[in-house]
Tab-separated table of C-alpha atoms and ligand atoms in Angstrom:
chain	number	residue	atom	x	y	z
A	1085	MET	CA	10.295	-15.764	-2.793
A	1086	ARG	CA	13.533	-15.080	-3.433
A	1087	HIS	CA	14.036	-11.299	-2.486
A	1088	ASP	CA	16.809	-9.629	-0.018
A	1089	HIS	CA	14.242	-6.765	0.353
A	1090	LEU	CA	11.074	-5.389	-0.570
A	1091	ILE	CA	11.419	-2.198	-2.059
A	1092	THR	CA	8.772	-1.718	-4.596
A	1093	SER	CA	5.929	-3.681	-6.129
A	1094	LYS	CA	7.481	-3.397	-9.066
A	1095	GLN	CA	9.565	-6.291	-8.469
A	1096	LEU	CA	7.360	-8.742	-7.497
A	1097	SER	CA	6.151	-11.398	-9.877
A	1098	ARG	CA	2.172	-13.170	-10.185
A	1099	GLU	CA	3.947	-16.003	-8.419
A	1100	ASP	CA	5.876	-13.948	-5.947
A	1101	ILE	CA	2.328	-12.318	-5.032
A	1102	GLU	CA	0.489	-15.457	-5.048
A	1103	THR	CA	2.650	-17.022	-2.639
A	1104	VAL	CA	2.379	-14.131	-0.214
A	1105	LEU	CA	-1.722	-14.238	-0.159
A	1106	ASP	CA	-1.995	-18.119	-0.303
A	1107	ARG	CA	0.464	-17.705	2.843
A	1108	ALA	CA	-1.855	-14.915	4.311
A	1109	ALA	CA	-4.900	-16.836	3.691
A	1110	GLU	CA	-3.269	-20.190	5.490
A	1111	ILE	CA	-2.503	-17.669	8.182
A	1112	ALA	CA	-6.105	-16.290	8.175
A	1113	ALA	CA	-7.506	-19.650	8.265
A	1114	GLU	CA	-5.607	-21.089	11.250
A	1115	PRO	CA	-3.216	-18.219	12.953
A	1116	GLU	CA	-2.906	-21.051	16.228
A	1117	ALA	CA	-0.452	-22.844	13.674
A	1118	VAL	CA	1.896	-20.086	13.550
A	1119	ALA	CA	1.710	-18.663	16.855
A	1120	GLY	CA	5.035	-18.213	18.747
A	1121	THR	CA	6.830	-19.655	15.563
A	1122	TYR	CA	9.130	-16.553	15.908
A	1123	GLU	CA	9.996	-16.355	19.313
A	1124	GLY	CA	13.147	-14.463	20.243
A	1125	THR	CA	12.779	-12.668	16.837
A	1126	LEU	CA	13.206	-8.996	16.606
A	1127	LEU	CA	11.878	-6.497	13.831
A	1128	GLY	CA	12.980	-3.005	13.560
A	1129	LEU	CA	10.146	-0.326	13.262
A	1130	LEU	CA	11.832	2.786	11.878
A	1131	PHE	CA	9.033	5.625	10.939
A	1132	TYR	CA	10.334	8.896	9.630
A	1133	GLU	CA	6.477	9.669	9.099
A	1134	PRO	CA	3.126	9.080	10.754
A	1135	SER	CA	1.862	5.923	10.572
A	1136	THR	CA	-1.237	4.329	11.961
A	1137	ARG	CA	-2.364	1.125	10.107
A	1138	THR	CA	1.085	0.114	8.888
A	1139	LYS	CA	3.104	0.326	11.918
A	1140	MET	CA	0.407	-1.177	14.199
A	1141	SER	CA	-0.242	-3.846	12.062
A	1142	PHE	CA	3.477	-4.871	11.733
A	1143	GLU	CA	3.754	-5.198	15.091
A	1144	THR	CA	0.735	-7.087	15.773
A	1145	ALA	CA	2.036	-9.519	12.938
A	1146	MET	CA	5.231	-9.644	14.493
A	1147	LYS	CA	3.902	-10.358	17.940
A	1148	ARG	CA	1.270	-12.720	16.873
A	1149	LEU	CA	4.102	-14.800	15.379
A	1150	GLY	CA	5.606	-14.908	18.822
A	1151	GLY	CA	8.331	-12.343	18.177
A	1152	ASP	CA	8.817	-8.590	19.568
A	1153	VAL	CA	9.634	-5.308	18.033
A	1154	VAL	CA	11.981	-2.230	18.844
A	1155	ASP	CA	10.749	0.907	17.525
A	1156	MET	CA	13.169	4.061	16.746
A	1157	GLY	CA	10.081	6.455	18.202
A	1158	ALA	CA	9.662	9.770	16.842
A	1159	VAL	CA	11.850	11.725	14.991
A	1160	GLU	CA	12.195	14.086	17.547
A	1161	SER	CA	13.235	12.243	20.222
A	1162	SER	CA	15.835	10.298	18.071
A	1163	SER	CA	19.403	10.783	17.054
A	1164	VAL	CA	17.993	11.989	13.587
A	1165	SER	CA	17.519	15.067	15.509
A	1166	LYS	CA	20.998	15.737	16.049
A	1167	GLY	CA	21.310	15.017	12.372
A	1168	GLU	CA	22.226	11.534	12.354
A	1169	THR	CA	22.188	10.011	8.352
A	1170	LEU	CA	19.516	7.440	7.565
A	1171	ALA	CA	22.437	5.350	6.266
A	1172	ASP	CA	24.151	5.460	9.486
A	1173	THR	CA	20.700	4.463	11.384
A	1174	VAL	CA	20.079	1.691	9.707
A	1175	ARG	CA	23.499	0.143	10.130
A	1176	VAL	CA	23.039	0.550	13.846
A	1177	ILE	CA	19.457	-0.593	13.842
A	1178	GLU	CA	20.178	-4.041	11.915
A	1179	GLY	CA	22.770	-4.977	14.420
A	1180	TYR	CA	20.216	-4.913	16.987
A	1181	THR	CA	16.989	-6.886	14.803
A	1182	ASP	CA	16.574	-9.326	12.597
A	1183	ALA	CA	14.606	-7.251	9.754
A	1184	LEU	CA	13.903	-3.738	9.464
A	1185	VAL	CA	11.117	-1.995	8.450
A	1186	LEU	CA	11.245	1.865	7.026
A	1187	ARG	CA	8.902	4.335	6.265
A	1188	HIS	CA	10.429	7.725	5.124
A	1189	PRO	CA	9.037	10.912	3.092
A	1190	ARG	CA	11.674	10.531	0.546
A	1191	GLU	CA	10.890	8.918	-2.490
A	1192	GLY	CA	13.964	6.861	-3.238
A	1193	ALA	CA	14.757	6.350	1.057
A	1194	ALA	CA	14.075	2.616	0.961
A	1195	THR	CA	16.364	1.803	-1.964
A	1196	MET	CA	19.068	3.638	-0.579
A	1197	ALA	CA	18.724	2.296	3.025
A	1198	SER	CA	18.507	-1.508	1.662
A	1199	GLU	CA	22.191	-0.951	0.096
A	1200	PHE	CA	23.591	-0.457	3.293
A	1201	VAL	CA	21.947	-3.642	5.384
A	1202	ASP	CA	22.114	-7.003	4.973
A	1203	VAL	CA	19.145	-8.239	7.292
A	1204	PRO	CA	15.691	-8.028	5.013
A	1205	LEU	CA	14.434	-4.402	4.552
A	1206	ILE	CA	10.834	-3.822	3.923
A	1207	ASN	CA	9.623	-0.163	2.776
A	1208	ALA	CA	6.478	0.633	4.490
A	1209	GLY	CA	6.226	3.848	2.080
A	1210	ASP	CA	8.649	6.188	0.700
A	1211	GLY	CA	7.235	9.672	-0.059
A	1212	ALA	CA	5.240	9.695	-3.065
A	1213	GLY	CA	6.797	6.845	-4.377
A	1214	HIS	CA	5.629	3.239	-3.518
A	1215	HIS	CA	3.987	1.068	-0.378
A	1216	PRO	CA	4.372	-2.555	-1.976
A	1217	THR	CA	2.990	-3.954	1.685
A	1218	GLN	CA	0.138	-1.984	1.188
A	1219	THR	CA	-0.579	-3.473	-2.073
A	1220	LEU	CA	-0.174	-6.979	-1.128
A	1221	LEU	CA	-3.065	-6.280	1.393
A	1222	ASP	CA	-4.976	-4.510	-1.353
A	1223	LEU	CA	-4.480	-7.219	-3.686
A	1224	TYR	CA	-5.627	-9.939	-1.132
A	1225	THR	CA	-8.507	-7.925	-0.163
A	1226	ILE	CA	-9.419	-8.020	-4.292
A	1227	ARG	CA	-8.753	-11.362	-4.839
A	1228	GLU	CA	-11.220	-12.160	-1.890
A	1229	ASN	CA	-14.151	-9.960	-3.001
A	1230	ALA	CA	-13.629	-9.511	-6.787
A	1231	GLY	CA	-11.137	-11.992	-8.015
A	1232	LEU	CA	-7.682	-10.852	-9.637
A	1233	ASP	CA	-8.251	-12.108	-13.215
A	1234	ASP	CA	-10.882	-10.183	-15.497
A	1235	LEU	CA	-11.165	-7.269	-13.196
A	1236	THR	CA	-12.096	-4.002	-13.914
A	1237	ILE	CA	-10.683	-1.468	-11.443
A	1238	GLY	CA	-11.271	2.362	-10.768
A	1239	ILE	CA	-8.827	4.176	-9.035
A	1240	MET	CA	-9.438	7.435	-8.000
A	1241	GLY	CA	-8.306	10.634	-6.182
A	1242	ASP	CA	-4.658	11.488	-6.011
A	1243	LEU	CA	-2.780	9.552	-8.666
A	1244	LYS	CA	0.505	11.957	-8.568
A	1245	TYR	CA	1.225	11.569	-5.074
A	1246	GLY	CA	-0.386	8.455	-3.922
A	1247	ARG	CA	2.212	5.967	-3.461
A	1248	THR	CA	-0.527	3.285	-2.822
A	1249	VAL	CA	-1.902	3.511	-6.084
A	1250	HIS	CA	1.561	3.454	-7.604
A	1251	SER	CA	2.258	0.286	-6.399
A	1252	LEU	CA	-1.271	-1.391	-6.838
A	1253	ALA	CA	-1.027	-0.203	-10.489
A	1254	TYR	CA	2.131	-1.828	-11.110
A	1255	ALA	CA	1.179	-5.107	-8.954
A	1256	LEU	CA	-2.010	-5.509	-10.995
A	1257	THR	CA	-0.121	-5.637	-14.375
A	1258	ASN	CA	0.832	-9.137	-13.490
A	1259	PHE	CA	-3.005	-10.283	-13.922
A	1260	ASP	CA	-5.594	-9.380	-16.461
A	1261	THR	CA	-7.285	-6.050	-15.343
A	1262	THR	CA	-8.425	-2.868	-16.850
A	1263	GLN	CA	-7.350	0.079	-14.815
A	1264	HIS	CA	-9.303	3.564	-15.114
A	1265	PHE	CA	-7.884	6.302	-13.508
A	1266	ILE	CA	-10.135	9.033	-12.232
A	1267	SER	CA	-8.534	12.207	-11.051
A	1268	PRO	CA	-8.161	16.051	-11.933
A	1269	THR	CA	-5.872	16.844	-14.604
A	1270	SER	CA	-3.025	18.302	-11.990
A	1271	LEU	CA	-3.430	14.745	-10.147
A	1272	GLN	CA	-3.133	12.336	-12.482
A	1273	LEU	CA	-0.633	9.447	-13.096
A	1274	PRO	CA	2.997	10.470	-13.099
A	1275	ARG	CA	3.833	9.929	-16.877
A	1276	GLU	CA	6.583	7.631	-16.149
A	1277	VAL	CA	4.238	5.255	-14.450
A	1278	VAL	CA	1.612	5.689	-17.412
A	1279	TYR	CA	4.413	4.845	-19.891
A	1280	ASP	CA	5.566	1.769	-17.766
A	1281	LEU	CA	1.923	0.303	-17.555
A	1282	HIS	CA	1.744	0.626	-21.314
A	1283	GLN	CA	5.055	-0.839	-21.546
A	1284	ARG	CA	3.859	-3.631	-19.226
A	1285	GLY	CA	0.881	-4.302	-21.849
A	1286	THR	CA	-1.924	-3.409	-19.169
A	1287	SER	CA	-5.202	-1.725	-20.402
A	1288	ILE	CA	-5.468	1.639	-18.897
A	1289	LYS	CA	-7.518	4.541	-19.307
A	1290	GLU	CA	-7.719	8.304	-17.594
A	1291	HIS	CA	-10.845	9.962	-16.771
A	1292	GLU	CA	-11.811	13.152	-15.101
A	1293	ASP	CA	-15.271	12.185	-14.367
A	1294	LEU	CA	-16.153	8.888	-12.260
A	1295	ALA	CA	-19.627	8.896	-13.926
A	1296	ALA	CA	-18.067	8.106	-17.010
A	1297	VAL	CA	-16.505	4.399	-15.875
A	1298	LEU	CA	-18.593	3.522	-12.412
A	1299	GLU	CA	-21.120	0.937	-13.721
A	1300	THR	CA	-18.696	-1.011	-15.207
A	1301	LEU	CA	-16.421	-1.244	-12.316
A	1302	ASP	CA	-15.661	-4.533	-10.473
A	1303	VAL	CA	-13.705	-2.486	-7.646
A	1304	LEU	CA	-13.293	1.199	-6.829
A	1305	TYR	CA	-10.357	2.324	-4.947
A	1306	VAL	CA	-10.492	5.644	-3.271
A	1307	THR	CA	-7.671	7.525	-2.032
A	1308	ARG	CA	-6.914	10.968	0.236
A	1309	ILE	CA	-5.455	14.170	-1.604
A	1310	GLN	CA	-1.907	14.031	0.258
A	1311	GLN	CA	-1.899	17.434	1.408
A	1312	GLU	CA	1.378	16.945	3.011
A	1313	ARG	CA	2.917	16.237	-0.412
A	1314	PHE	CA	1.949	19.510	-2.185
A	1315	PRO	CA	4.606	21.620	-2.730
A	1316	ASP	CA	2.550	24.593	-2.788
A	1317	LYS	CA	-0.641	24.573	-0.236
A	1318	GLU	CA	-2.798	26.700	-2.597
A	1319	GLU	CA	-2.845	24.370	-5.250
A	1320	TYR	CA	-4.003	21.427	-2.542
A	1321	ARG	CA	-7.271	23.944	-1.650
A	1322	LYS	CA	-8.011	23.984	-5.372
A	1323	VAL	CA	-8.410	20.173	-5.239
A	1324	ALA	CA	-9.287	19.344	-1.804
A	1325	GLY	CA	-13.029	18.198	-1.668
A	1326	GLN	CA	-13.428	17.092	-5.029
A	1327	TYR	CA	-13.805	13.332	-5.681
A	1328	GLN	CA	-16.272	12.276	-2.854
A	1329	ILE	CA	-18.269	9.742	-3.198
A	1330	ASP	CA	-21.562	9.074	-1.152
A	1331	VAL	CA	-24.791	7.116	-1.526
A	1332	GLU	CA	-26.137	9.224	-4.379
A	1333	THR	CA	-22.832	8.808	-6.276
A	1334	LEU	CA	-22.940	4.839	-6.084
A	1335	GLU	CA	-26.400	4.778	-7.479
A	1336	ALA	CA	-25.091	3.790	-10.916
A	1337	ALA	CA	-22.740	1.298	-9.260
A	1338	ARG	CA	-23.245	-2.812	-9.777
A	1339	ASP	CA	-24.517	-4.328	-7.241
A	1340	GLU	CA	-21.027	-6.159	-6.546
A	1341	LEU	CA	-18.903	-3.119	-6.534
A	1342	THR	CA	-16.420	-3.627	-3.791
A	1343	ILE	CA	-15.316	-0.001	-2.428
A	1344	MET	CA	-11.589	0.266	-1.134
A	1345	HIS	CA	-9.714	2.802	0.482
A	1346	PRO	CA	-5.879	2.303	2.288
A	1347	LEU	CA	-7.187	4.801	5.082
A	1348	PRO	CA	-6.944	7.461	6.386
A	1349	ARG	CA	-9.985	8.506	4.592
A	1350	VAL	CA	-10.406	12.507	5.611
A	1351	ASN	CA	-13.769	13.053	3.720
A	1352	GLU	CA	-13.463	10.959	0.171
A	1353	ILE	CA	-16.042	8.745	1.054
A	1354	ALA	CA	-19.231	9.660	2.764
A	1355	PRO	CA	-19.708	7.839	6.159
A	1356	GLU	CA	-23.353	6.797	4.941
A	1357	VAL	CA	-21.371	4.584	3.065
A	1358	ASP	CA	-20.026	2.658	5.473
A	1359	GLY	CA	-22.954	0.740	5.899
A	1360	THR	CA	-23.317	-0.482	2.484
A	1361	GLU	CA	-22.622	-4.063	0.949
A	1362	TYR	CA	-19.939	-2.021	-1.022
A	1363	ALA	CA	-17.833	-0.776	1.852
A	1364	THR	CA	-14.885	-3.096	2.253
A	1365	TYR	CA	-11.851	-0.665	3.584
A	1366	PHE	CA	-12.483	-1.805	7.118
A	1367	GLU	CA	-11.894	-5.324	6.046
A	1368	GLN	CA	-9.275	-4.332	3.849
A	1369	ALA	CA	-7.139	-2.987	7.069
A	1370	HIS	CA	-8.075	-6.015	9.004
A	1371	ASN	CA	-6.288	-7.801	6.362
A	1372	GLY	CA	-2.990	-6.208	7.071
A	1373	ILE	CA	-2.188	-8.516	9.761
A	1374	PRO	CA	-2.571	-12.082	7.984
A	1375	VAL	CA	-0.807	-10.531	4.559
A	1376	ARG	CA	2.309	-8.982	7.062
A	1377	MET	CA	2.577	-12.236	9.282
A	1378	ALA	CA	2.948	-14.021	5.452
A	1379	LEU	CA	5.525	-11.880	4.455
A	1380	LEU	CA	7.298	-11.816	7.677
A	1381	ASP	CA	7.127	-15.323	7.563
A	1382	LEU	CA	8.606	-15.629	3.863
A	1383	PHE	CA	11.371	-13.136	4.747
A	1384	LEU	CA	12.266	-14.479	8.099
A	1385	GLY	CA	11.410	-18.039	8.024
A	1386	GLU	CA	12.885	-21.305	6.106
A	1387	THR	CA	9.664	-21.589	4.158
A	1388	ASP	CA	11.158	-23.100	0.934
A	1389	GLU	CA	8.613	-21.002	-1.587
B	152	LIG	N1	-2.071	5.332	4.556
B	152	LIG	C1	-1.491	5.459	3.026
B	152	LIG	C2	0.084	5.630	2.808
B	152	LIG	O1	0.818	5.690	3.869
B	152	LIG	C3	-2.071	6.382	2.525
B	152	LIG	C4	-2.483	7.543	2.543
B	152	LIG	O2	-1.459	8.142	3.578
B	152	LIG	O3	-3.190	8.492	2.496
B	152	LIG	O4	0.063	6.123	2.283
């Protein structure tokens, strides 16, 4: 990988993706081989929005590599509440740490922040924009369960505000995939994303009804309706509760179907699905550790790939 920062999955080539996934697979197979290799390395965590998995898995990944983290903590208890700009904050924290992980409610925040720092900056989600590290663990999970080429995937839910969807859709254009997007019309993919996907030569189709495609899918990627991004709560109420799946919905699915979700789920997947062979979302979340260890290794280390 030859990147200064990781901002969006658009910047990732097939080779970049395979480098990360192969390294993650090596680490997953033999974690003790890298334990302690980054002793003395410090990762700065700047989370301006809630996070459980992303933040804790970056912390776990850094610690499993022997390093440590420094965490800005909650926005309310930091100088952000005194009016400090993001540009100033990242310029200060880069002096304390070897790399930065940033989550921010504003789309484009990671791009802007990266222009002010020399240490690697990793985008851990910028508003409704992108979430490239989630994409890498999604791709890892897809590769393990269904393979990345000759793949038919359905991506369902909030395609408008779901940053994990945008990142995944772009990254999948590096592979031979057919992408079906299932949502209410009001939550369809942004038109510029549709345009870009067509430009990249990927086969995409949009649907309002899962039943239209379910039986053709290798992977069904379910997402949460992003309540916090709706400018109008009434609009949220209109679509909340749509696009839920349960065991009955899945009757038409292929036996090999892999169901994924970036989590947290609200009510999109009934708990009864958890015990089926389809459910892969907890495995997907666990894959965040080797994938983020691999990423940190590639950004911080000497690995010549
Ligand atoms: N955890 C994911 C994200 O930060 C998905 C979600 O919040 O629905 O984008």
